[in-house]
Short mmCIF file of C-alpha atoms and ligand atoms in Angstrom, two decimals:
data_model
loop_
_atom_site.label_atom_id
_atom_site.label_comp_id
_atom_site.label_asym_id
_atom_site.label_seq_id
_atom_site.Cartn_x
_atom_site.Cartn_y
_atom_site.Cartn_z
CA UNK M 1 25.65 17.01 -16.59
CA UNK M 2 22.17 16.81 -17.29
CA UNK M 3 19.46 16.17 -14.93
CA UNK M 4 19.06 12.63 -14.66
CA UNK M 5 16.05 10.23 -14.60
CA UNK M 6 14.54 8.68 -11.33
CA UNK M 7 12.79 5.15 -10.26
CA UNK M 8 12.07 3.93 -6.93
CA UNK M 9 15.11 2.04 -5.26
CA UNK M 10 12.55 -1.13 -4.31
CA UNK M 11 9.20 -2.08 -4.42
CA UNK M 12 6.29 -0.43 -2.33
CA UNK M 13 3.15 -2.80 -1.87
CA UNK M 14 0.00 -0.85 -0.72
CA UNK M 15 -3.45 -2.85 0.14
CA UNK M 16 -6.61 -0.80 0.27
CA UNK M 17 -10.24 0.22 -1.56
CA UNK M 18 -10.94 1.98 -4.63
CA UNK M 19 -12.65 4.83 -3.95
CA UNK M 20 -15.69 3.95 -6.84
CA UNK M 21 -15.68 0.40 -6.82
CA UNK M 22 -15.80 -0.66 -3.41
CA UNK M 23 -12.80 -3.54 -3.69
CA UNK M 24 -10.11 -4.14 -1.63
CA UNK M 25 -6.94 -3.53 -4.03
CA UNK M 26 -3.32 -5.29 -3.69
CA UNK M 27 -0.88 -2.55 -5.76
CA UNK M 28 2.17 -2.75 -5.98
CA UNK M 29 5.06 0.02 -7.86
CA UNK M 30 8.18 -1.73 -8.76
CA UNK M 31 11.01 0.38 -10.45
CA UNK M 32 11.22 0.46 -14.23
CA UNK M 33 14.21 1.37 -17.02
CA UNK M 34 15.33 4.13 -17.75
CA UNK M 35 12.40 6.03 -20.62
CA UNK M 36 9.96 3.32 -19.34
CA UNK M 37 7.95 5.74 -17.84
CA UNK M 38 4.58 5.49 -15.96
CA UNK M 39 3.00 2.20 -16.75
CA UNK M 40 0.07 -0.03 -15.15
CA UNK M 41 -0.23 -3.80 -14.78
CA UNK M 42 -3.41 -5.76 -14.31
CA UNK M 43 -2.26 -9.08 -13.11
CA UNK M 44 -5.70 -10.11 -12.50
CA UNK M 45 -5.98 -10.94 -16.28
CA UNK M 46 -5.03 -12.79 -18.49
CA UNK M 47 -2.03 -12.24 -20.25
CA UNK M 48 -1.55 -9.19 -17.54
CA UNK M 49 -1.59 -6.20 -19.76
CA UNK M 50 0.47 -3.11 -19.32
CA UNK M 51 -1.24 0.38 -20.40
CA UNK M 52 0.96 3.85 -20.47
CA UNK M 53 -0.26 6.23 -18.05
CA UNK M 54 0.14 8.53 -20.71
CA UNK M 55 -2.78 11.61 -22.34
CA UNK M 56 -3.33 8.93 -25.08
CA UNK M 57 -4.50 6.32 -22.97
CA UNK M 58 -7.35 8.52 -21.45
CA UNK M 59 -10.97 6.91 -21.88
CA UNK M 60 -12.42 8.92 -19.11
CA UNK M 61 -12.32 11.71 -16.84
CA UNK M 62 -15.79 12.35 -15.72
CA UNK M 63 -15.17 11.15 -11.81
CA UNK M 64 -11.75 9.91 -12.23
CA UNK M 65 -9.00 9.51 -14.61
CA UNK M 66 -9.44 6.19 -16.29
CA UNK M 67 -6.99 4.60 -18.54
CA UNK M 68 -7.83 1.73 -21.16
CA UNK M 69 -6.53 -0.08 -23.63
CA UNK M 70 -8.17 -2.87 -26.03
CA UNK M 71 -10.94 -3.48 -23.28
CA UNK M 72 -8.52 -3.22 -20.63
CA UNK M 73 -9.33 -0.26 -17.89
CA UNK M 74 -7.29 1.37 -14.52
CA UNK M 75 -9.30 3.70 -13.21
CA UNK M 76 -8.49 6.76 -10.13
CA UNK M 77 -4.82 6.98 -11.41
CA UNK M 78 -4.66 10.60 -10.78
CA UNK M 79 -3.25 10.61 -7.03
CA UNK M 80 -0.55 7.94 -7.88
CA UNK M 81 0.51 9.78 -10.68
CA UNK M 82 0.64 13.21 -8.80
CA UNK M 83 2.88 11.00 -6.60
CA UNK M 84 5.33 10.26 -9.20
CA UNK M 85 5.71 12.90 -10.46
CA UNK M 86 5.64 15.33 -7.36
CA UNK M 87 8.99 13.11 -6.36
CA UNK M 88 9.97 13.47 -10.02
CA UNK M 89 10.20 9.38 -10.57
CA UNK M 90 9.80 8.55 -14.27
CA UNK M 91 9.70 5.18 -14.41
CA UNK M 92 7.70 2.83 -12.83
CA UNK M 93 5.01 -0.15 -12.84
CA UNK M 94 2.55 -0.14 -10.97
CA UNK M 95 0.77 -3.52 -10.61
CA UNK M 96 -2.74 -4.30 -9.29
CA UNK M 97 -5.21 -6.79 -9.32
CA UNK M 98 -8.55 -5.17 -9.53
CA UNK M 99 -9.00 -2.20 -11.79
CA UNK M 100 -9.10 0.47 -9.57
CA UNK M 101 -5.91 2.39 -7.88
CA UNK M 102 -6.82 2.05 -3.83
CA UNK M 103 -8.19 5.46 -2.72
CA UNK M 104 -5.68 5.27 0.96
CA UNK M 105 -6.75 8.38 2.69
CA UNK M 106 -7.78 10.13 -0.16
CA UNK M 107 -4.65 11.85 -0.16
CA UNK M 108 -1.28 11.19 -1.66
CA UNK M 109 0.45 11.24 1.12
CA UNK M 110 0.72 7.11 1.86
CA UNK M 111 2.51 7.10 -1.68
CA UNK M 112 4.76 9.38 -1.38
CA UNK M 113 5.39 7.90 2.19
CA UNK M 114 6.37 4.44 1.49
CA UNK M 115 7.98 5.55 -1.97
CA UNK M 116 10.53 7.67 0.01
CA UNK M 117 10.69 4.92 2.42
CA UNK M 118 11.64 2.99 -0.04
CA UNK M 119 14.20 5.32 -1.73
CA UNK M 120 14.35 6.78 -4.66
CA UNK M 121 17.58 5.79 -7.54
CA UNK M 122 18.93 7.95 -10.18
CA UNK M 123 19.32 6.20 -13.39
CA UNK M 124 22.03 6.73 -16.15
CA UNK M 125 19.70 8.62 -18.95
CA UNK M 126 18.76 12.60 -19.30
CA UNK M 127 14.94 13.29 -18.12
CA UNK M 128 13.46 15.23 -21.07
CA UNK M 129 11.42 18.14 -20.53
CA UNK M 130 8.55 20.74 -21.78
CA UNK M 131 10.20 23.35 -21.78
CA UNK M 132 7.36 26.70 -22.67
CA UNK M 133 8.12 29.15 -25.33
CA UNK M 134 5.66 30.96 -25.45
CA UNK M 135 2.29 31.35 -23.48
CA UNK M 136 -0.19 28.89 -23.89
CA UNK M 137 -3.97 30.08 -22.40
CA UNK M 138 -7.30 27.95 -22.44
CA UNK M 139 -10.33 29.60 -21.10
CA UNK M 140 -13.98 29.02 -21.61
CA UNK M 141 -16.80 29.24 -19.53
CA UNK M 142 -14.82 30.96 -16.34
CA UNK M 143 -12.21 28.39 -16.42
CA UNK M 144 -8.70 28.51 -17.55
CA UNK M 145 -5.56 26.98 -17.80
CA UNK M 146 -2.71 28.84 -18.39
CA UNK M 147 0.97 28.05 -18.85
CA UNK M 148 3.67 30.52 -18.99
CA UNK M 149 7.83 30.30 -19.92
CA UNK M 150 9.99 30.41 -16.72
CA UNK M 151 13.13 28.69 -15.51
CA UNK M 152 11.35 26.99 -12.61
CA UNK M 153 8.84 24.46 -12.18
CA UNK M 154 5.84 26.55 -10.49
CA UNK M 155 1.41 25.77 -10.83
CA UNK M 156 -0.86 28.37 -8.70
CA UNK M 157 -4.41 27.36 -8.73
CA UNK M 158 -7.69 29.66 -7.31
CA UNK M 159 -11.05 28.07 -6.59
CA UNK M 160 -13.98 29.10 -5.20
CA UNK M 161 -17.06 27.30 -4.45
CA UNK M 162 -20.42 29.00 -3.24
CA UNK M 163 -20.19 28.00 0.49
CA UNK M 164 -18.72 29.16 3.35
CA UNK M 165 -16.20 26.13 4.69
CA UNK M 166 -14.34 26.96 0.44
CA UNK M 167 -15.12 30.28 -0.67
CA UNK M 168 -12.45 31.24 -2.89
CA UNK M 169 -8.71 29.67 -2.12
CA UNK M 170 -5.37 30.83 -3.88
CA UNK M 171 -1.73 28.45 -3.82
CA UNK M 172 1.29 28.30 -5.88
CA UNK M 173 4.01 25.78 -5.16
CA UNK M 174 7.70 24.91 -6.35
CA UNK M 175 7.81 21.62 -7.27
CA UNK M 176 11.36 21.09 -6.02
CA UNK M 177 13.00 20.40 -2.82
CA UNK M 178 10.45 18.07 -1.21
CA UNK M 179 7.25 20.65 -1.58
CA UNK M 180 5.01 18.34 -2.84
CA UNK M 181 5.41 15.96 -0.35
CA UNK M 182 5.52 18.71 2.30
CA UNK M 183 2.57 20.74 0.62
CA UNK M 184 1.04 19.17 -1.13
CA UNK M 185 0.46 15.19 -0.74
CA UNK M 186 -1.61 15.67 2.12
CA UNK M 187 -4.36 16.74 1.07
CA UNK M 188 -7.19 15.35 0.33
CA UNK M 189 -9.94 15.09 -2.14
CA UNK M 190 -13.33 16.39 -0.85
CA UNK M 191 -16.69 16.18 -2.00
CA UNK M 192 -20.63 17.77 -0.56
CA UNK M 193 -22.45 15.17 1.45
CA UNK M 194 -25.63 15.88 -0.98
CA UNK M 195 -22.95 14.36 -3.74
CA UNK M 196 -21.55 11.66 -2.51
CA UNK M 197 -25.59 10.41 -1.34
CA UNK M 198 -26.27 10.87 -4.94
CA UNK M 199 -23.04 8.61 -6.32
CA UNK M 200 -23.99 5.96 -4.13
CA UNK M 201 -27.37 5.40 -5.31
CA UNK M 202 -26.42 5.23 -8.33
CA UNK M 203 -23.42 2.23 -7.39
CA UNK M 204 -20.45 4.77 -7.81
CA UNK M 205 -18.31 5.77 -4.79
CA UNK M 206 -18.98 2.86 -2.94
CA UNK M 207 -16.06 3.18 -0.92
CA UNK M 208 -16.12 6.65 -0.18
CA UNK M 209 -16.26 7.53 3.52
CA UNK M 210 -15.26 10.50 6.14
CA UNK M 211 -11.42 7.74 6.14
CA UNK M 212 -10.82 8.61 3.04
CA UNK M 213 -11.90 12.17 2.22
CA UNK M 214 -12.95 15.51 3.87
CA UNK M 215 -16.72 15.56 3.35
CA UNK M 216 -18.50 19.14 3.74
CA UNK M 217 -22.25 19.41 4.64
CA UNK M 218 -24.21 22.48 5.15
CA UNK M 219 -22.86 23.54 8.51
CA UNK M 220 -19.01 22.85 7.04
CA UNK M 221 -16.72 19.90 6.93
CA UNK M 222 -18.06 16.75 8.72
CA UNK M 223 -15.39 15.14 9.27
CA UNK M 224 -13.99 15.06 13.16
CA UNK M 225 -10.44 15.71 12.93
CA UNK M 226 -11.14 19.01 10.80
CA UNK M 227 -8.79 19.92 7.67
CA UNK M 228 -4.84 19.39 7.49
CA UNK M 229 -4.46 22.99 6.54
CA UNK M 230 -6.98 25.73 6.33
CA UNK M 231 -6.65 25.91 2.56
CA UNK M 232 -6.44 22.13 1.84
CA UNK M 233 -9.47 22.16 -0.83
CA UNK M 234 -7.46 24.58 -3.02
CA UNK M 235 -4.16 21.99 -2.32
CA UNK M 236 -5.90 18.79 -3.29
CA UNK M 237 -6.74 21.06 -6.61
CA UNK M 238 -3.04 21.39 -7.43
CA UNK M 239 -2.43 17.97 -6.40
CA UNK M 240 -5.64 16.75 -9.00
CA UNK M 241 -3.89 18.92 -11.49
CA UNK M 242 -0.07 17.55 -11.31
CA UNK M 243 -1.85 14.10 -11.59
CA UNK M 244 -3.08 14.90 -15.07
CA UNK M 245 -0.29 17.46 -16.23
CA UNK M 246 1.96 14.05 -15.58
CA UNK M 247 -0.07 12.36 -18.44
CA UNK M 248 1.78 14.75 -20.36
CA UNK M 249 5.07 11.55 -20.00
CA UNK M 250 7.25 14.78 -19.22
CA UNK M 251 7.57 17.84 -16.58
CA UNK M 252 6.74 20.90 -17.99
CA UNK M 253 9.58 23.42 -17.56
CA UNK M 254 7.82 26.91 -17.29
CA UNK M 255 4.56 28.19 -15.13
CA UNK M 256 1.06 26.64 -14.88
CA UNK M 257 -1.82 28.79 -13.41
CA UNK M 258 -5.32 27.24 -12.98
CA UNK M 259 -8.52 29.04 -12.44
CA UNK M 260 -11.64 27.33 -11.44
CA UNK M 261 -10.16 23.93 -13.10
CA UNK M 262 -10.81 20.42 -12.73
CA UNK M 263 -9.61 17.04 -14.54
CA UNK M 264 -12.08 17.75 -17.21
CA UNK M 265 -10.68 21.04 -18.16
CA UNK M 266 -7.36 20.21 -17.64
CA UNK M 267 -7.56 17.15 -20.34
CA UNK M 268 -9.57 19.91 -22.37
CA UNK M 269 -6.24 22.03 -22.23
CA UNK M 270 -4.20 19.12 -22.70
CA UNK M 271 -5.48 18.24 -26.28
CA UNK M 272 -4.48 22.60 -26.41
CA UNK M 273 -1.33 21.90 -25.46
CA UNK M 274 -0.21 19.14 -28.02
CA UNK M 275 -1.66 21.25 -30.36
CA UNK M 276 0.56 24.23 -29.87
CA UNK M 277 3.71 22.31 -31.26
CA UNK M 278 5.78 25.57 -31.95
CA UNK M 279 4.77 27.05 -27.83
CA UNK M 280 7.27 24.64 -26.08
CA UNK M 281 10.35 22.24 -27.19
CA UNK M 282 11.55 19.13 -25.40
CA UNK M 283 15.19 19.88 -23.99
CA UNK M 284 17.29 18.00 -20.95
CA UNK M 285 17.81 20.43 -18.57
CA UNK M 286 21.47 20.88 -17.49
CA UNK M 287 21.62 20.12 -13.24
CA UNK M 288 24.05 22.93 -12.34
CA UNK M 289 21.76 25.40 -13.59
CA UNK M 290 18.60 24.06 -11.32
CA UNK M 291 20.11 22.07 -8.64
CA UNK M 292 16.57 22.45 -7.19
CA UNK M 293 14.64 20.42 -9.34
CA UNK M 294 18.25 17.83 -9.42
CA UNK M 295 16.72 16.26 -6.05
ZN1 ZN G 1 -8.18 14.02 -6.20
#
């Protein structure tokens, strides 16, 4: 028996502000049939057009991952998609009426909430997977993305930043038995107070505020409550990263490490990896051999 695909069991509605825009969003993720996959409605217009939230679909990933399709744009996918697939759901629709994903608390934590609120249903077709052959290594400019073959789903990530409240900050994960949600959803993005002053005078992250991510000025984070863990900069990293590894339309079966990486790099290593056709093959993965990654 193979391991099976996964949609949500019901609808989750979520109301709230995209991050860059400044809108209040309606969104809601309805389930989807089996090799659907990750798709995106804009009901606000006409004819409500549906783009993949798949590599191809990429038009931007300067700020956020934007999606787009004949003059058609989502943009801030990247935490609903680390969602998905950090619950390992492969089908759903996700339909808004503005054209930005609502930021919530910056984390992905109100997804993956209300999406195992809402249950989760395994469907009656194999999920296909990367599964690495042989290593695959990006690097350029003190950056790099590797990925490695291995009979697990694992991604480490190191960062460092020149100030004191980030230095440098190591994680790996699992991605099976609830980790993500556990680990990783939490936390959230963060930015410098000197940056975020500079988007907003030039009309970008209008709706950026200490609600919806941990903000770090020169005496250290500014926000009251502190940090959710003590390494949460290096955990929003790896949940930035499974966000765009998911553009990929399939888990990869094998090791990712990330130095020093963002979603720039990480698309930059994504053209890489469909370019390295005869490093990885796609393969079902029989469920008696993982039973972690079954659930
Ligand atoms: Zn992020």
């Amino acid at each position: 028996m193979y391991i099976q695909q996964r949609t949500l069991a019901a609808p989750v509605h979520f109301k709230g502000t995209g991050v860059h825009s400044g809108k209040t969003v309606d969104m809601t993720v309805r389930p989807a049939p089996p090799n659907f996959g990750i798709r995106f409605r804009r009901l606000d217009l006409p004819g409500k057009p549906l783009i993949s939230g798949h590599f191809n679909r990429v038009i931007d990933t300067s700020l956020a991952t934007v999606i787009g399709e004949d003059g058609c744009i989502v943009s801030t996918i990247e935490h609903l998609m680390a969602s998905l697939s950090g619950l390992s759901i492969d089908n759903a629709v996700a339909e808004l009426d503005d054209y930005e994903v609502p930021i919530m608390d910056g984390s992905a934590s109100v997804f993956t909430d209300a999406i195992r609120d809402a249950g989760i249903a395994v469907q009656d077709a194999p999920r296909m997977y990367f599964v690495i052959e042989s290593p695959i290594e990006l690097k350029r400019d003190g950056k790099a993305v590797c990925i490695y073959p291995g009979n697990r789903r694992t991604i480490s990530a190191t960062i460092r930043f020149d100030h004191p409240a980030i230095s440098e900050q190591k994680y790996t994960v699992e991605l099976s038995d609830g980790n993500f949600a556990r680990e990783i959803g939490p936390a959230r993005t963060f930015g410098f107070y000197q940056e975020l002053e500079y988007l907003k005078r030039y009309g970008l992250g209008k709706g950026g505020s200490l609600d919806n991510a941990v903000v770090i000025g020169t005496e250290g984070v500014l926000n009251e409550n502190g940090l959710r863990f003590p390494d949460e900069f290096v955990r929003h990293k790896i949940l930035d990263s499974i966000g765009d590894f998911a553009l990929l339309g399939m888990p990869i079966m094998g090791h990712i490490e990330l130095y020093k990486s963002g979603h720039n790099f990480n698309h930059e290593f994504l053209k890489e990896f469909f370019k390295r056709k005869k490093s990885w093959r796609t393969a079902p993965i029989d469920a008696a051999e993982n039973r972690a990654l079954s659930g």
